PDB file of C-alpha atoms in Angstrom:
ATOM      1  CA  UNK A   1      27.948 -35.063 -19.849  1.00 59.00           C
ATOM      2  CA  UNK A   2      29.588 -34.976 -16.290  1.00 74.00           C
ATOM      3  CA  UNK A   3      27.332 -33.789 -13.468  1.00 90.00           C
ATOM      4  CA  UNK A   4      27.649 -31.783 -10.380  1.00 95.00           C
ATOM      5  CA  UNK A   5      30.733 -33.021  -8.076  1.00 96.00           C
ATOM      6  CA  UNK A   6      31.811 -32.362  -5.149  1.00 97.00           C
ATOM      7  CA  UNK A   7      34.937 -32.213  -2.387  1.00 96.00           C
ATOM      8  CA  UNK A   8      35.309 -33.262   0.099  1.00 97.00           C
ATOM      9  CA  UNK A   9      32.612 -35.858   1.066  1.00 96.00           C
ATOM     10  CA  UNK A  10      32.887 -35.726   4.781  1.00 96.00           C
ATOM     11  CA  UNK A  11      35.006 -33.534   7.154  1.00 96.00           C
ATOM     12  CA  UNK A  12      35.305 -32.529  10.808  1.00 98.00           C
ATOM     13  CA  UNK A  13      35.448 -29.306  12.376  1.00 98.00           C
ATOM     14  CA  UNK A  14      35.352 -27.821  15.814  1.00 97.00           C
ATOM     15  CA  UNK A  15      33.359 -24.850  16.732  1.00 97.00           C
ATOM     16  CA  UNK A  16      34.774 -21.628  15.335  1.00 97.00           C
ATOM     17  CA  UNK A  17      37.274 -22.761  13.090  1.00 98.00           C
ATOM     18  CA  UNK A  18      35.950 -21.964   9.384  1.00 98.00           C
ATOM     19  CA  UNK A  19      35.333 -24.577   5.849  1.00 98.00           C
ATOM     20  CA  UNK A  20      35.823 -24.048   2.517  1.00 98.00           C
ATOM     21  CA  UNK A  21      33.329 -26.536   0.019  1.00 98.00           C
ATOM     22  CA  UNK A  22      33.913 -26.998  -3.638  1.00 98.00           C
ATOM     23  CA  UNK A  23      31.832 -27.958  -6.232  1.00 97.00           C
ATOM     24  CA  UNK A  24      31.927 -28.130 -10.196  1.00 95.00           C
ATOM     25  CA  UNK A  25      28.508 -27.592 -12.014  1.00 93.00           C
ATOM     26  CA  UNK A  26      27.150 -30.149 -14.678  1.00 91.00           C
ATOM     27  CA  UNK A  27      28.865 -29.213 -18.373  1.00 87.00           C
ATOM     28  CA  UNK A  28      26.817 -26.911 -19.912  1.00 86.00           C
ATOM     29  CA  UNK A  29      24.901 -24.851 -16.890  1.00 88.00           C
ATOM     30  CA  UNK A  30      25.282 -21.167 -15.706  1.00 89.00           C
ATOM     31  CA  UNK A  31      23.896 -20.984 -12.147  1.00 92.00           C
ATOM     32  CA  UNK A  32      25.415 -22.511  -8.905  1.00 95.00           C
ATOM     33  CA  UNK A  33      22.928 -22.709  -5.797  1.00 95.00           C
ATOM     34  CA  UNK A  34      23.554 -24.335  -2.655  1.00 97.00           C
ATOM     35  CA  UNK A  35      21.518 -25.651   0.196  1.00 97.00           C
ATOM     36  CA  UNK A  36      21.685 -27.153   3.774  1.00 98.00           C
ATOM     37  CA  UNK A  37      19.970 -29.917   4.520  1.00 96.00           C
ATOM     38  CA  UNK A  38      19.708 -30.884   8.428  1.00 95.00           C
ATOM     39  CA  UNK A  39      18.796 -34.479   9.580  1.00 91.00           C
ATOM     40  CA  UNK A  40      15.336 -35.328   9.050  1.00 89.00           C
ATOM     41  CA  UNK A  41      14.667 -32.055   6.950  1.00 93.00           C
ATOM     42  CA  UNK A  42      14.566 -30.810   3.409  1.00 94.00           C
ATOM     43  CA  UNK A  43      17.163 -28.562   1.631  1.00 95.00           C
ATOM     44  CA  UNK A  44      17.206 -25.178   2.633  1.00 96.00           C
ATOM     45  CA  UNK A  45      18.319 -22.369   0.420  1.00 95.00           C
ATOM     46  CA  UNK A  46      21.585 -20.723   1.286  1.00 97.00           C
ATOM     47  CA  UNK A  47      22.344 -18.734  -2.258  1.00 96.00           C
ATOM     48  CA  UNK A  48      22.356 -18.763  -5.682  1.00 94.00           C
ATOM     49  CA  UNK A  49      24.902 -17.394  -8.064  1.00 94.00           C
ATOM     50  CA  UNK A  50      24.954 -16.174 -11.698  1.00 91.00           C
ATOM     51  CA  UNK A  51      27.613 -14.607 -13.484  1.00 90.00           C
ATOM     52  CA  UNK A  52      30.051 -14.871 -10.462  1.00 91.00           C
ATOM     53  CA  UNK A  53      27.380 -12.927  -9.059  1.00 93.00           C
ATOM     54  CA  UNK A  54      25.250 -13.866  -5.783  1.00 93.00           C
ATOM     55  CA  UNK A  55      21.897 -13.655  -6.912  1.00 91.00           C
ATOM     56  CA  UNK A  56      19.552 -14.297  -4.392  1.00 91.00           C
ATOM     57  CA  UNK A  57      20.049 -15.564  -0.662  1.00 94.00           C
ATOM     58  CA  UNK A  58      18.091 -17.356   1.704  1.00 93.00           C
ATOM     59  CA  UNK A  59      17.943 -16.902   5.434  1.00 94.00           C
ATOM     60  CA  UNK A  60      21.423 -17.549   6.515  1.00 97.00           C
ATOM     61  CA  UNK A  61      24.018 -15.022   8.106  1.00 97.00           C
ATOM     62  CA  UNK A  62      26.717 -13.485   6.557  1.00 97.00           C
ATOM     63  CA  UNK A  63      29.124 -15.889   7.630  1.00 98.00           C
ATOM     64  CA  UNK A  64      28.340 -17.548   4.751  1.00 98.00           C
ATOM     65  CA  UNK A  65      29.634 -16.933   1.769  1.00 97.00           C
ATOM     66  CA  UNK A  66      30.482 -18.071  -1.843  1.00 96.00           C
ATOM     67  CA  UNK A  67      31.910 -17.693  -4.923  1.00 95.00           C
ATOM     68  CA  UNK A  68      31.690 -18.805  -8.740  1.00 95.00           C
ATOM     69  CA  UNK A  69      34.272 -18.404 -10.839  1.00 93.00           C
ATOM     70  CA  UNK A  70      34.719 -18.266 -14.598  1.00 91.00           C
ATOM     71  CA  UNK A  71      33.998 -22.023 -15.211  1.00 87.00           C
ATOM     72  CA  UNK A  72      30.688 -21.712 -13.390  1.00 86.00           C
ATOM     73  CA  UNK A  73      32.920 -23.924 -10.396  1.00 92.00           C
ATOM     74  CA  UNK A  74      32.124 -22.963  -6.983  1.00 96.00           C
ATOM     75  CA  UNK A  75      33.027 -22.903  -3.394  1.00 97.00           C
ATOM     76  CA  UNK A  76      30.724 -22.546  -0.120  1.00 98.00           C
ATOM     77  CA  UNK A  77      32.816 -21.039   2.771  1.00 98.00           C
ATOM     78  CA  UNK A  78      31.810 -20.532   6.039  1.00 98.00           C
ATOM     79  CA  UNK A  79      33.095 -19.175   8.898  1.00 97.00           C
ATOM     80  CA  UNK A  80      33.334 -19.228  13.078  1.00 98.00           C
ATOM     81  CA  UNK A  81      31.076 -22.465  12.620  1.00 98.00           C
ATOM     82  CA  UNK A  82      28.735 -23.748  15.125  1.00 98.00           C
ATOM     83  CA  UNK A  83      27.571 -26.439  16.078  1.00 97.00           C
ATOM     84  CA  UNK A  84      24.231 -26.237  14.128  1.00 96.00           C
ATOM     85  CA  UNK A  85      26.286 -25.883  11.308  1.00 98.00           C
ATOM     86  CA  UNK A  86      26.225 -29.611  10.930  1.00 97.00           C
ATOM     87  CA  UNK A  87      25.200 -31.111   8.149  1.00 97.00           C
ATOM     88  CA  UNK A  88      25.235 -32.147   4.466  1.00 97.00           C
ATOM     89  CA  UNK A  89      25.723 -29.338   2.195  1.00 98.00           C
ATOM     90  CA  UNK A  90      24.479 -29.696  -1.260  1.00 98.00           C
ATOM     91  CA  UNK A  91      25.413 -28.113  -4.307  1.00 97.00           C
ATOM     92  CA  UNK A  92      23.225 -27.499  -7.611  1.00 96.00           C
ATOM     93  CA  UNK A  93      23.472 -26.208 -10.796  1.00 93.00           C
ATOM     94  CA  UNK A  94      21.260 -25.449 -13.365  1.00 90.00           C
ATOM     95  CA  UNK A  95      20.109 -23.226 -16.352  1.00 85.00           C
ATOM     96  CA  UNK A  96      19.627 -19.533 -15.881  1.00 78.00           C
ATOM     97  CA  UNK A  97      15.538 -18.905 -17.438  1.00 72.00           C
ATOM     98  CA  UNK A  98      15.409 -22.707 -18.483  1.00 68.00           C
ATOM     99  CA  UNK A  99      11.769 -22.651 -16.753  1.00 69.00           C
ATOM    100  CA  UNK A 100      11.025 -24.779 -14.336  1.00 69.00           C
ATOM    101  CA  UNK A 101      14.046 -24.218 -12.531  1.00 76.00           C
ATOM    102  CA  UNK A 102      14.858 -27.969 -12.358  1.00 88.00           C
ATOM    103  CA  UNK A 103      18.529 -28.292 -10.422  1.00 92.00           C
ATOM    104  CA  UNK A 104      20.876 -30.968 -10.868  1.00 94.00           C
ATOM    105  CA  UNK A 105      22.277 -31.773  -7.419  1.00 96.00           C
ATOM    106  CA  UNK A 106      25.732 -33.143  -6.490  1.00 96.00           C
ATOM    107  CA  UNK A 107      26.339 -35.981  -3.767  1.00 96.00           C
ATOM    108  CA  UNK A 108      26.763 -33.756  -1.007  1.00 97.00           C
ATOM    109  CA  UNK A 109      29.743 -32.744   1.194  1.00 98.00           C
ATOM    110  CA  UNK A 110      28.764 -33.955   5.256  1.00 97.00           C
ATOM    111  CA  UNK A 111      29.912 -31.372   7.545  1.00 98.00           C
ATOM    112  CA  UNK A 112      30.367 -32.139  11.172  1.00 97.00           C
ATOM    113  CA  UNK A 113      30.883 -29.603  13.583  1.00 98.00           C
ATOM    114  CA  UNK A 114      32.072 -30.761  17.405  1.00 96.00           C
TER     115      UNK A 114
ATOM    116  CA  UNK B   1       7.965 -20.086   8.041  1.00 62.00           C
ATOM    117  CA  UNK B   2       7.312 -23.654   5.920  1.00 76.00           C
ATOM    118  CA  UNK B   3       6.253 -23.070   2.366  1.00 88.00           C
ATOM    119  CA  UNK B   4       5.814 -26.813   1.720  1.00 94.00           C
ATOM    120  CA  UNK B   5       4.579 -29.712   3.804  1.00 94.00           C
ATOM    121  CA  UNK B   6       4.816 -33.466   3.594  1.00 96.00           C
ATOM    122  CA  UNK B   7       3.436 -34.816   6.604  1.00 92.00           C
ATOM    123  CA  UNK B   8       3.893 -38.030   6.065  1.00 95.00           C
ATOM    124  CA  UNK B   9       7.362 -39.000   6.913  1.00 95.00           C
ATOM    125  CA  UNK B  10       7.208 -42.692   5.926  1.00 97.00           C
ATOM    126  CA  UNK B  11       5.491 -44.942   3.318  1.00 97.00           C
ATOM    127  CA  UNK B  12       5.376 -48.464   2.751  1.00 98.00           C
ATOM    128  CA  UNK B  13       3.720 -50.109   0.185  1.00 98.00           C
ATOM    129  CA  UNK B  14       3.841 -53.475  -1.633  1.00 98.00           C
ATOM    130  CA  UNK B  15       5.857 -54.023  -4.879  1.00 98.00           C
ATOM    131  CA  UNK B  16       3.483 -54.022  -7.789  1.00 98.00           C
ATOM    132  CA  UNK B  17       0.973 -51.737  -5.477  1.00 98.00           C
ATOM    133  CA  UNK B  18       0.170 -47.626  -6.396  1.00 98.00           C
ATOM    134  CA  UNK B  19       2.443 -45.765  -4.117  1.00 98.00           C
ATOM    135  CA  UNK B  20       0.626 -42.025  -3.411  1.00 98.00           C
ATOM    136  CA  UNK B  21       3.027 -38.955  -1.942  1.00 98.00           C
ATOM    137  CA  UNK B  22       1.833 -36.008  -0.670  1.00 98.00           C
ATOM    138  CA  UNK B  23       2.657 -32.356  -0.325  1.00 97.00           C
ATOM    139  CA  UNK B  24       0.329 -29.290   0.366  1.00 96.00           C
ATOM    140  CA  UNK B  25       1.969 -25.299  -0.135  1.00 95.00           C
ATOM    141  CA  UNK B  26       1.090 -22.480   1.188  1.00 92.00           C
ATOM    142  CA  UNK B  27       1.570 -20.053  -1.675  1.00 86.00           C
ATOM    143  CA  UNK B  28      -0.931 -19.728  -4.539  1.00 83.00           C
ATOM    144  CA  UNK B  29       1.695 -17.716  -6.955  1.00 85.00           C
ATOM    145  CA  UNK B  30       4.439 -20.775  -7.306  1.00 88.00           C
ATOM    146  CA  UNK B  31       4.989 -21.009 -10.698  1.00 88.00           C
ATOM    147  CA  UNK B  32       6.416 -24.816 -11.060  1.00 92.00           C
ATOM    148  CA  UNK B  33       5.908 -27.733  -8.889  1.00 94.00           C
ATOM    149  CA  UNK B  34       8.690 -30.411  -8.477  1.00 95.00           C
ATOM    150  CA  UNK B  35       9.560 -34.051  -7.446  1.00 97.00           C
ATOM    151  CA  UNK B  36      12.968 -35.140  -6.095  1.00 97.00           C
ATOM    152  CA  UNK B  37      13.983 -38.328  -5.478  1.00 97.00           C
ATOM    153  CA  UNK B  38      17.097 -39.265  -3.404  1.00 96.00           C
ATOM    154  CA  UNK B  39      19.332 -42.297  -2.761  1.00 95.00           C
ATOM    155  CA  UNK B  40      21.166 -42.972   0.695  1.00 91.00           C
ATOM    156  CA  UNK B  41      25.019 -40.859  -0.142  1.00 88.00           C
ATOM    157  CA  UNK B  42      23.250 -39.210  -3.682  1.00 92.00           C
ATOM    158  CA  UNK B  43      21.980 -36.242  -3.782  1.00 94.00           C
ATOM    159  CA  UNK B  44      18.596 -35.169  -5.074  1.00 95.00           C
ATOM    160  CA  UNK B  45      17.741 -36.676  -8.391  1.00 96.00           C
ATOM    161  CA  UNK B  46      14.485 -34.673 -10.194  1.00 95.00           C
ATOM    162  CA  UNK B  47      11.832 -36.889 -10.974  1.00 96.00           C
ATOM    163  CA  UNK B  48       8.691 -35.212 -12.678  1.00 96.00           C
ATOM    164  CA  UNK B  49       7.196 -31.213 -12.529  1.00 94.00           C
ATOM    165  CA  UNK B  50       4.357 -29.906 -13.279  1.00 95.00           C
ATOM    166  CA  UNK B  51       2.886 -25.713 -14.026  1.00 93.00           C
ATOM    167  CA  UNK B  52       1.286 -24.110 -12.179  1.00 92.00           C
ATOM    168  CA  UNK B  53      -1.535 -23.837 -15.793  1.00 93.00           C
ATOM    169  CA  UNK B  54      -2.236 -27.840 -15.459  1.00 95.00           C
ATOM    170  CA  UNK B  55      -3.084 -29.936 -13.347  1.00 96.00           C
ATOM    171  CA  UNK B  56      -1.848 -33.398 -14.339  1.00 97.00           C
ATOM    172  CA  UNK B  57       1.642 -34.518 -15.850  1.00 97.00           C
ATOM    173  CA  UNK B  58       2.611 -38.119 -16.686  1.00 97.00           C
ATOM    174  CA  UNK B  59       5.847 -39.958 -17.240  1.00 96.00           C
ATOM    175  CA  UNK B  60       5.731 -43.385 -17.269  1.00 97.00           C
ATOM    176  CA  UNK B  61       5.191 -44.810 -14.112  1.00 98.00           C
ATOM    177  CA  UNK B  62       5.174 -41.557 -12.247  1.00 98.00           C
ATOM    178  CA  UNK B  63       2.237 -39.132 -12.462  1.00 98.00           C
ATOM    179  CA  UNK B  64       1.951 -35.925 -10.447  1.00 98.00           C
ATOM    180  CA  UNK B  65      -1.432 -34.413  -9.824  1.00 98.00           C
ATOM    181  CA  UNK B  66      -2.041 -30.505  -9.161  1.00 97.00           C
ATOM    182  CA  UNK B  67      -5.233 -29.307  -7.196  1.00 96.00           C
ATOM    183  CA  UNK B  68      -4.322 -25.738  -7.213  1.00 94.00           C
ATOM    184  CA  UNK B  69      -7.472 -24.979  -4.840  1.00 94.00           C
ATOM    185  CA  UNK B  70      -6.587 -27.275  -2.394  1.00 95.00           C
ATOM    186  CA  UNK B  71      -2.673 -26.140  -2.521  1.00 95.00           C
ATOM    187  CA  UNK B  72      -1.981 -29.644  -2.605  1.00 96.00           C
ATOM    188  CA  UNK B  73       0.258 -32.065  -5.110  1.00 96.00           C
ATOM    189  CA  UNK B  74       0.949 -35.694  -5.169  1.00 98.00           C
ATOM    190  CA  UNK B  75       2.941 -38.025  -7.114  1.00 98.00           C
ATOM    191  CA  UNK B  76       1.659 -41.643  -8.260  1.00 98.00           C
ATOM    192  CA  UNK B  77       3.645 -44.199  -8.973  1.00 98.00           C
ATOM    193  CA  UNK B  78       2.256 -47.114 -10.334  1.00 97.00           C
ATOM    194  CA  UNK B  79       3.432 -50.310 -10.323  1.00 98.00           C
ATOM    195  CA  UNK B  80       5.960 -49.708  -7.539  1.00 98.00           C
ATOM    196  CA  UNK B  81       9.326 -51.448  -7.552  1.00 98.00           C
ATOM    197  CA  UNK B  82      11.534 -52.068  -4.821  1.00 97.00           C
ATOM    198  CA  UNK B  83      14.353 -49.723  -6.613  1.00 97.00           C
ATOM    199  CA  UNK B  84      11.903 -47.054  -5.665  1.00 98.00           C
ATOM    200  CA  UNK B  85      12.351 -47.114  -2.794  1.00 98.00           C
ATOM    201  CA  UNK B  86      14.247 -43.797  -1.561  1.00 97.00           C
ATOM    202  CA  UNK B  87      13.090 -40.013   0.199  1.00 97.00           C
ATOM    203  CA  UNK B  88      10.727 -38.371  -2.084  1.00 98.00           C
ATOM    204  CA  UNK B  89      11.103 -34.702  -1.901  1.00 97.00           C
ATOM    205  CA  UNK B  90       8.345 -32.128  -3.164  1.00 97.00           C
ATOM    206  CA  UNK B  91       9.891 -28.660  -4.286  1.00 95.00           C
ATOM    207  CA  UNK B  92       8.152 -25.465  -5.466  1.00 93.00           C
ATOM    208  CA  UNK B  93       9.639 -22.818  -7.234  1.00 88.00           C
ATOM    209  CA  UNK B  94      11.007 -19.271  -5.473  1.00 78.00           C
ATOM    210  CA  UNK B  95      12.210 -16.152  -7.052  1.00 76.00           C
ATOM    211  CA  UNK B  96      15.659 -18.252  -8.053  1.00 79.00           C
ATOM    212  CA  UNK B  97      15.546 -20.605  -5.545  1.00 86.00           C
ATOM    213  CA  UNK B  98      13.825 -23.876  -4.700  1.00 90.00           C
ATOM    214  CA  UNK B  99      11.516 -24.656  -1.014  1.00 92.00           C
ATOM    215  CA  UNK B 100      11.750 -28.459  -0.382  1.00 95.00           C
ATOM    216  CA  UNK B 101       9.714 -30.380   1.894  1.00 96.00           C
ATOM    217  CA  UNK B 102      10.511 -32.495   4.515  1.00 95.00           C
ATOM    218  CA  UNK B 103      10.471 -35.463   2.832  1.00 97.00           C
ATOM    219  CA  UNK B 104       8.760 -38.774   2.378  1.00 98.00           C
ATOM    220  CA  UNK B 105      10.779 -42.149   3.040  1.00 97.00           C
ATOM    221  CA  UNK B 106       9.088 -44.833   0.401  1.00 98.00           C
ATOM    222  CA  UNK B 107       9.785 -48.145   0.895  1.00 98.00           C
ATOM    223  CA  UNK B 108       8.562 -50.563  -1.526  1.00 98.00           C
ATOM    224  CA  UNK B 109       8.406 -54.050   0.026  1.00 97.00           C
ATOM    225  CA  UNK B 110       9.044 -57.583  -2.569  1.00 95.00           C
TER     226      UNK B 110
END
């Protein structure tokens, strides 16, 4: 069973330019989320999707955006990035109405804006 | 607007010792309550969970406990071991989404 990977591990940007994440979801799972997590905080929600569909979105502009494609595989793109923009972006998937909603996260792809 | 809280932001307790986490929510109508554990360059492994109908679940070492009046949750671990030492993250479960805490760095010391 392979799990959740993701590309690339680290990059650098520079304010406005715009980033395209990838991830592939564990064998076997449906539903792609992904999350921000800033220094010294938790993982914040960007969006969730199902059937190459978003399905549900946390508080983040639409400058970010995703997709999911056939083979539950996804990408996180966002654009005119600022500088708050920095920092480790983590993908999840996971089994649509498998109860307790438990994800399985990948390693993380460190974004650093300048 | 924080739906979860761990205000402790550090831990450290002595290998062998019961190692006690915190967490305290805001909402009443969470569904599933969740533990996280994560590595330095991993991401989040899942741990234990609990519903929102009990309010105890073991697993080996770890136990979480549930006081749904208190909208608080903790997770024992006992005996601690130096590989568990890591940020402990406490998660409760949204529409289709999960809110994480802030996170509680354990370190279990030899």
């Amino acid at each position: 069973e392979t799990g959740v990977t993701q590309s690339p591990t680290h990059l650098i940007k520079t304010r406005g330019q715009q980033v395209t994440l990838r991830c592939s979801s564990q064998s076997g799972h449906n539903t792609v989320s992904w999350y921000q997590q800033a220094l010294g905080q938790g993982p914040q929600f960007i969006f969730q999707y199902y059937r190459e569909e978003e399905n549900g979105r946390g508080n983040f502009p639409p400058r970010f955006s995703g997709l999911q494609f056939p083979n539950y595989s996804s990408e996180l793109n966002v654009n005119a990035l600022e500088l708050d923009d920095s920092a480790l972006y983590l993908c999840a998937s996971s089994l649509m109405h498998s109860g307790a909603n438990v994800l399985t996260f990948g390693a993380g792809s460190r974004l650093t804006v300048l | 607007d924080q739906q979860v809280k761990q205000n402790s932001p550090s831990l450290s307790v002595q290998e062998g010792r019961i190692s006690i986490l915190n967490c305290d929510y805001t909402n009443s109508m969470f569904d599933y309550f969740l533990w996280y554990k994560k590595y330095p360059a991993e991401g989040p492994t899942f741990l234990i969970s609990i519903s929102s109908i009990k309010d105890k679940n073991e697993d080996g070492r770890f136990t979480v406990f549930l006081n749904k009046s208190a909208k608080h949750l903790s997770l024992h671990i006992v005996p601690s071991q130096p590989g568990d030492s890591a940020v402990y993250f406490c998660a409760v479960t949204g529409a289709n989404n999960l809110f994480f805490g802030t996170g509680t760095r354990l370190t279990v010391i030899p």
